[in-house]
């Protein structure tokens, strides 16, 4: 089977599609962050993106690229996290009906937020039912198009626009640190970095407890792990996609891991020093720099994607007050 991998051209097209719809999010710097790492840090603030995460880019780009007939049929996806909200909001903006399949025990706030954006939420019991089977069954019944959270050409291309903007705004980088779940953001970012800053080393960063990406990268094939536990709830995917892994193994330098305490320490840094709310998953890249998981040469130019800011306030308060 030969896979058609996304290219930088697809990212450029996605940029045009997202122009005026997605926010061109700011890049923040911090002298304290530079002092702590010895490097020059550039933080791309996707926590300030519409619906609170970069996922809006891929979701919107994927729906916008459907044929008129597919748009009429509507879009289906499974997610309890940011992809659900991205698809729901994008569907609303593009006038496309959306159904989101979520586990019954997903947080009520997430379910409510997704419904507020206009999606229909269908729940299932994750202990007895398979979401893939439910999705396939619903697809058959309704003719809706399934847009998965990461292993999709237009999703990856959309996610790549964040790194494209970052490099356009600050110039070439020596390093780029990207949060890694299923690999849509990392693959898209790597396409942009290869094209716009060819000597930039691109690293994916995932939670230590869920290092399927690292194992896959080292082994040269997709490795599946048991469902991991970490506060980085957006990066708990047990395996990479075929398309995302195809780009990652070709264009990424290495995959690093960080621990939950290292994520909390980065989350606190963003709150206290930079006055921004970043969700635990969004702290992965930064935590690799702050913790020394990656040693950065003095004054090297380091881009970090802060991928999202959607965190339950009670949990957030708990992280902030943890010693
Ligand atoms: C989904 C998500 C990730 C991981 O993205 P992938 O494309 O699945 O690798 C990272 N951070 C946040 C905030 C997310 O929502």
Coordinates of C-alpha atoms and ligand atoms in Angstrom, one line a residue:
X1 CA 0.0 0.0 0.0
X2 CA 1.5 3.4 -0.9
X3 CA 0.4 6.3 1.2
X4 CA 0.1 9.8 -0.2
X5 CA 1.9 11.9 2.5
X6 CA 1.0 15.6 2.9
X7 CA 3.5 18.1 1.6
X8 CA 4.4 21.7 2.4
X9 CA 2.3 22.7 -0.6
X10 CA -0.7 21.3 1.3
X11 CA 0.3 23.5 4.3
X12 CA 0.4 26.6 2.1
X13 CA -3.1 25.8 0.7
X14 CA -4.3 25.3 4.3
X15 CA -2.9 28.8 5.2
X16 CA -4.9 30.4 2.4
X17 CA -8.1 28.5 3.6
X18 CA -7.5 29.6 7.2
X19 CA -6.6 33.2 6.4
X20 CA -9.1 35.5 8.1
X21 CA -10.8 32.6 9.9
X22 CA -8.1 31.3 12.3
X23 CA -6.2 33.7 14.5
X24 CA -2.6 34.4 13.5
X25 CA -1.7 33.8 17.1
X26 CA 1.0 35.9 18.8
X27 CA 4.6 34.7 19.5
X28 CA 5.7 35.5 23.0
X29 CA 9.2 35.8 24.4
X30 CA 10.4 35.9 28.0
X31 CA 13.8 37.0 29.3
X32 CA 13.3 34.7 32.3
X33 CA 12.7 31.7 29.9
X34 CA 15.9 32.7 28.0
X35 CA 17.9 32.9 31.3
X36 CA 16.6 29.5 32.5
X37 CA 17.4 27.7 29.2
X38 CA 20.4 29.8 28.0
X39 CA 18.7 29.9 24.7
X40 CA 16.4 32.4 22.9
X41 CA 12.9 31.0 23.2
X42 CA 9.9 31.8 20.9
X43 CA 6.5 30.6 22.2
X44 CA 3.8 30.2 19.6
X45 CA 0.6 30.8 21.5
X46 CA -2.0 28.4 20.2
X47 CA -3.6 28.5 23.6
X48 CA -5.0 31.8 22.2
X49 CA -6.3 30.2 19.1
X50 CA -10.1 30.0 18.5
X51 CA -11.7 27.3 20.7
X52 CA -8.5 27.3 22.7
X53 CA -6.2 25.1 20.7
X54 CA -4.4 24.6 17.3
X55 CA -6.9 21.8 16.5
X56 CA -9.2 24.5 15.0
X57 CA -6.7 24.8 12.1
X58 CA -6.8 21.1 11.0
X59 CA -10.5 20.7 11.7
X60 CA -11.5 23.7 9.7
X61 CA -9.2 22.9 6.8
X62 CA -10.5 19.4 6.6
X63 CA -14.2 20.4 6.5
X64 CA -13.5 23.3 4.0
X65 CA -11.9 20.8 1.6
X66 CA -14.9 18.5 1.4
X67 CA -17.0 18.4 -1.8
X68 CA -20.4 20.2 -1.7
X69 CA -22.0 16.8 -1.6
X70 CA -19.9 15.7 1.4
X71 CA -20.7 18.9 3.1
X72 CA -24.4 18.3 2.7
X73 CA -24.0 14.8 4.2
X74 CA -22.2 16.2 7.3
X75 CA -19.2 15.2 9.4
X76 CA -18.7 12.7 12.1
X77 CA -15.8 12.3 14.5
X78 CA -14.8 10.7 17.8
X79 CA -13.0 12.7 20.5
X80 CA -13.6 13.9 23.9
X81 CA -11.1 16.7 23.6
X82 CA -10.1 19.6 21.5
X83 CA -10.7 17.9 18.2
X84 CA -14.4 17.6 19.1
X85 CA -14.7 21.3 19.7
X86 CA -12.6 22.1 16.6
X87 CA -15.0 20.0 14.4
X88 CA -18.1 21.4 16.1
X89 CA -17.0 25.1 15.7
X90 CA -15.7 24.5 12.1
X91 CA -19.0 22.8 11.1
X92 CA -20.9 25.8 12.5
X93 CA -18.8 28.3 10.6
X94 CA -19.0 26.3 7.3
X95 CA -22.7 25.4 7.8
X96 CA -22.0 21.7 7.9
X97 CA -23.8 19.4 10.4
X98 CA -21.5 17.6 12.8
X99 CA -21.9 14.5 15.1
X100 CA -19.3 13.9 17.8
X101 CA -19.0 10.5 19.4
X102 CA -17.8 10.8 23.0
X103 CA -17.4 8.3 25.9
X104 CA -20.4 8.5 28.3
X105 CA -18.0 9.4 31.1
X106 CA -16.4 12.4 29.3
X107 CA -16.4 15.5 31.4
X108 CA -19.8 17.2 31.3
X109 CA -18.2 20.6 30.6
X110 CA -16.6 19.2 27.5
X111 CA -19.8 17.7 26.3
X112 CA -21.6 21.0 26.9
X113 CA -19.0 23.1 25.2
X114 CA -19.2 20.8 22.1
X115 CA -23.0 21.1 22.0
X116 CA -22.8 24.9 22.4
X117 CA -20.8 25.0 19.2
X118 CA -23.7 23.3 17.5
X119 CA -22.7 19.7 17.3
X120 CA -24.8 16.7 18.1
X121 CA -23.1 14.6 20.8
X122 CA -23.6 10.8 20.8
X123 CA -22.2 8.9 23.7
X124 CA -21.0 5.3 24.1
X125 CA -19.8 3.1 26.9
X126 CA -16.0 2.9 26.4
X127 CA -15.8 -0.4 28.4
X128 CA -18.3 -2.4 26.3
X129 CA -18.5 -0.6 23.0
X130 CA -15.9 0.2 20.3
X131 CA -15.9 3.8 19.0
X132 CA -14.6 2.6 15.7
X133 CA -17.5 0.3 15.2
X134 CA -20.0 2.9 16.3
X135 CA -18.4 5.4 13.9
X136 CA -18.5 2.9 11.0
X137 CA -22.1 2.0 11.8
X138 CA -23.2 5.7 11.9
X139 CA -21.3 6.4 8.7
X140 CA -23.2 3.6 7.0
X141 CA -26.5 4.8 8.3
X142 CA -26.0 8.6 7.7
X143 CA -23.5 8.8 4.8
X144 CA -21.6 11.3 6.9
X145 CA -17.8 11.8 6.4
X146 CA -15.5 10.7 9.2
X147 CA -12.7 13.2 10.0
X148 CA -10.3 11.6 12.4
X149 CA -8.2 13.7 14.9
X150 CA -4.8 13.4 13.3
X151 CA -4.3 10.8 10.5
X152 CA -5.8 12.9 7.7
X153 CA -4.0 14.9 5.0
X154 CA -6.0 18.1 5.4
X155 CA -5.8 17.9 9.2
X156 CA -2.0 17.5 9.2
X157 CA -1.7 20.4 6.6
X158 CA -3.9 22.6 8.8
X159 CA -1.9 21.9 11.9
X160 CA 1.3 22.8 10.0
X161 CA 0.2 26.4 9.6
X162 CA 1.1 27.2 13.2
X163 CA 4.8 26.5 12.7
X164 CA 4.7 28.2 9.3
X165 CA 3.5 31.4 10.9
X166 CA 6.0 31.1 13.7
X167 CA 9.0 30.8 11.4
X168 CA 7.6 33.6 9.1
X169 CA 7.2 35.8 12.1
X170 CA 10.6 35.3 13.9
X171 CA 12.9 33.9 11.2
X172 CA 14.8 30.7 11.0
X173 CA 15.2 28.5 14.1
X174 CA 17.8 26.1 15.4
X175 CA 15.2 23.9 17.2
X176 CA 11.5 23.4 17.2
X177 CA 9.8 21.7 20.1
X178 CA 6.3 20.3 19.4
X179 CA 3.8 18.4 21.6
X180 CA 3.1 14.9 20.4
X181 CA -0.1 12.9 20.6
X182 CA -1.2 11.2 17.4
X183 CA 1.3 13.3 15.5
X184 CA -0.8 15.7 13.4
X185 CA 0.8 18.8 14.9
X186 CA 4.3 17.3 14.8
X187 CA 4.0 16.1 11.2
X188 CA 2.6 19.4 10.0
X189 CA 5.2 21.4 11.9
X190 CA 8.0 19.3 10.5
X191 CA 6.8 20.0 6.9
X192 CA 6.9 23.7 7.6
X193 CA 10.2 23.6 9.3
X194 CA 11.8 21.6 6.5
X195 CA 10.6 24.1 3.9
X196 CA 11.2 27.4 5.8
X197 CA 14.2 26.6 8.1
X198 CA 15.9 23.6 6.6
X199 CA 18.6 23.2 9.2
X200 CA 16.1 23.4 12.1
X201 CA 16.1 20.3 14.3
X202 CA 12.5 19.3 15.0
X203 CA 11.6 17.3 18.2
X204 CA 8.4 15.8 19.3
X205 CA 7.7 15.7 23.0
X206 CA 5.4 13.3 24.7
X207 CA 4.5 12.2 28.2
X208 CA 7.0 9.7 29.6
X209 CA 4.1 7.4 30.5
X210 CA 2.9 7.3 26.9
X211 CA 6.1 7.1 24.9
X212 CA 4.6 5.2 21.9
X213 CA 5.9 7.8 19.6
X214 CA 9.5 7.5 20.9
X215 CA 9.3 3.7 20.7
X216 CA 7.9 3.9 17.1
X217 CA 10.5 6.3 16.0
X218 CA 13.4 4.2 17.4
X219 CA 11.9 0.9 16.0
X220 CA 11.0 2.4 12.6
X221 CA 7.4 1.2 12.7
X222 CA 4.2 2.2 14.6
X223 CA 4.2 0.7 18.1
X224 CA 0.9 0.5 20.1
X225 CA 1.0 0.8 23.8
X226 CA -1.6 0.3 26.6
X227 CA -3.7 3.4 27.3
X228 CA -1.3 5.6 29.2
X229 CA -1.9 7.8 32.3
X230 CA -0.7 11.4 32.4
X231 CA -2.1 14.8 33.1
X232 CA -1.3 15.5 29.4
X233 CA -4.8 14.3 28.4
X234 CA -4.4 15.6 24.8
X235 CA -1.4 13.3 24.2
X236 CA -2.7 9.9 25.5
X237 CA -3.1 8.4 22.0
X238 CA -1.8 4.8 22.2
X239 CA -0.4 4.9 18.6
X240 CA 0.7 7.3 15.8
X241 CA -1.1 7.4 12.5
X242 CA 0.2 6.0 9.3
X243 CA 0.4 9.4 7.6
X244 CA 1.7 11.2 10.6
X245 CA 4.4 8.5 11.2
X246 CA 5.4 8.6 7.5
X247 CA 6.3 12.3 7.8
X248 CA 7.7 12.0 11.4
X249 CA 10.1 9.3 10.6
X250 CA 11.4 11.2 7.6
X251 CA 11.5 14.8 8.9
X252 CA 11.8 14.7 12.7
X253 CA 15.1 14.6 14.5
X254 CA 14.0 12.7 17.6
X255 CA 11.2 12.2 20.2
X256 CA 11.8 13.2 23.8
X257 CA 9.7 12.6 26.9
X258 CA 8.9 14.6 30.0
X259 CA 7.2 13.7 33.3
X260 CA 4.0 15.1 34.9
X261 CA 5.9 17.1 37.5
X262 CA 8.0 18.7 34.7
X263 CA 4.7 19.6 33.0
X264 CA 3.3 21.1 36.1
X265 CA 6.4 23.2 36.6
X266 CA 6.2 24.6 33.1
X267 CA 2.4 25.2 33.5
X268 CA 3.2 27.3 36.7
X269 CA 6.0 29.2 34.8
X270 CA 3.5 30.3 32.1
X271 CA 0.9 31.4 34.7
X272 CA 3.3 33.1 37.0
X273 CA 5.9 34.6 34.7
X274 CA 4.1 35.0 31.4
X275 CA 0.5 35.4 32.6
X276 CA -0.9 32.8 30.2
X277 CA -3.0 29.7 30.7
X278 CA -1.5 26.7 29.0
X279 CA -3.1 23.2 29.5
X280 CA -0.8 20.4 30.6
X281 CA -0.5 18.9 27.1
X282 CA 0.4 22.3 25.8
X283 CA 3.4 22.4 28.1
X284 CA 5.1 19.3 26.7
X285 CA 7.5 21.2 24.3
X286 CA 8.4 23.9 26.9
X287 CA 8.9 21.3 29.6
X288 CA 11.6 19.6 27.5
X289 CA 13.5 22.8 27.3
X290 CA 13.1 23.8 31.0
X291 CA 13.8 20.4 32.3
X292 CA 17.0 19.9 30.3
X293 CA 15.5 16.8 28.5
X294 CA 17.0 18.6 25.5
X295 CA 20.3 20.5 26.1
X296 CA 20.2 23.7 24.2
X297 CA 23.4 25.4 23.0
X298 CA 23.8 29.0 24.4
X299 CA 21.8 31.6 22.4
X300 CA 20.4 29.0 20.1
X301 CA 17.0 30.0 18.6
X302 CA 14.3 27.7 19.9
X303 CA 10.6 27.7 18.7
X304 CA 8.0 26.1 21.0
X305 CA 4.4 25.5 20.2
X306 CA 2.1 26.0 23.1
X307 CA -0.6 23.9 21.7
X308 CA -3.7 24.7 23.8
X309 CA -5.2 26.3 26.9
X310 CA -8.3 24.3 27.6
X311 CA -8.1 23.0 31.2
X312 CA -10.8 22.4 33.8
X313 CA -10.4 25.3 36.3
X314 CA -10.5 23.0 39.3
X315 CA -7.7 20.9 37.9
X316 CA -5.8 24.0 37.0
X317 CA -6.1 25.4 40.5
X318 CA -4.8 22.0 41.7
X319 CA -1.8 22.1 39.4
X320 CA -1.0 25.7 40.4
X321 CA -1.0 25.0 44.1
X322 CA 0.9 21.7 43.9
X323 CA 4.3 22.0 45.6
Ligands
LIG1 C1 -4.5 17.1 20.2 C2 -3.5 17.9 21.0 C3 -2.2 17.6 21.0 C4 -1.6 16.5 20.2 O1 -1.7 16.7 18.9 P1 -1.6 15.5 17.8 O2 -1.8 16.1 16.5 O3 -2.6 14.4 18.2 O4 -0.2 15.0 18.0 C5 -1.3 18.5 21.8 N1 -1.8 19.5 22.5 C6 -3.1 19.8 22.5 C7 -3.6 20.9 23.4 C8 -4.1 19.0 21.8 O5 -5.4 19.3 21.9

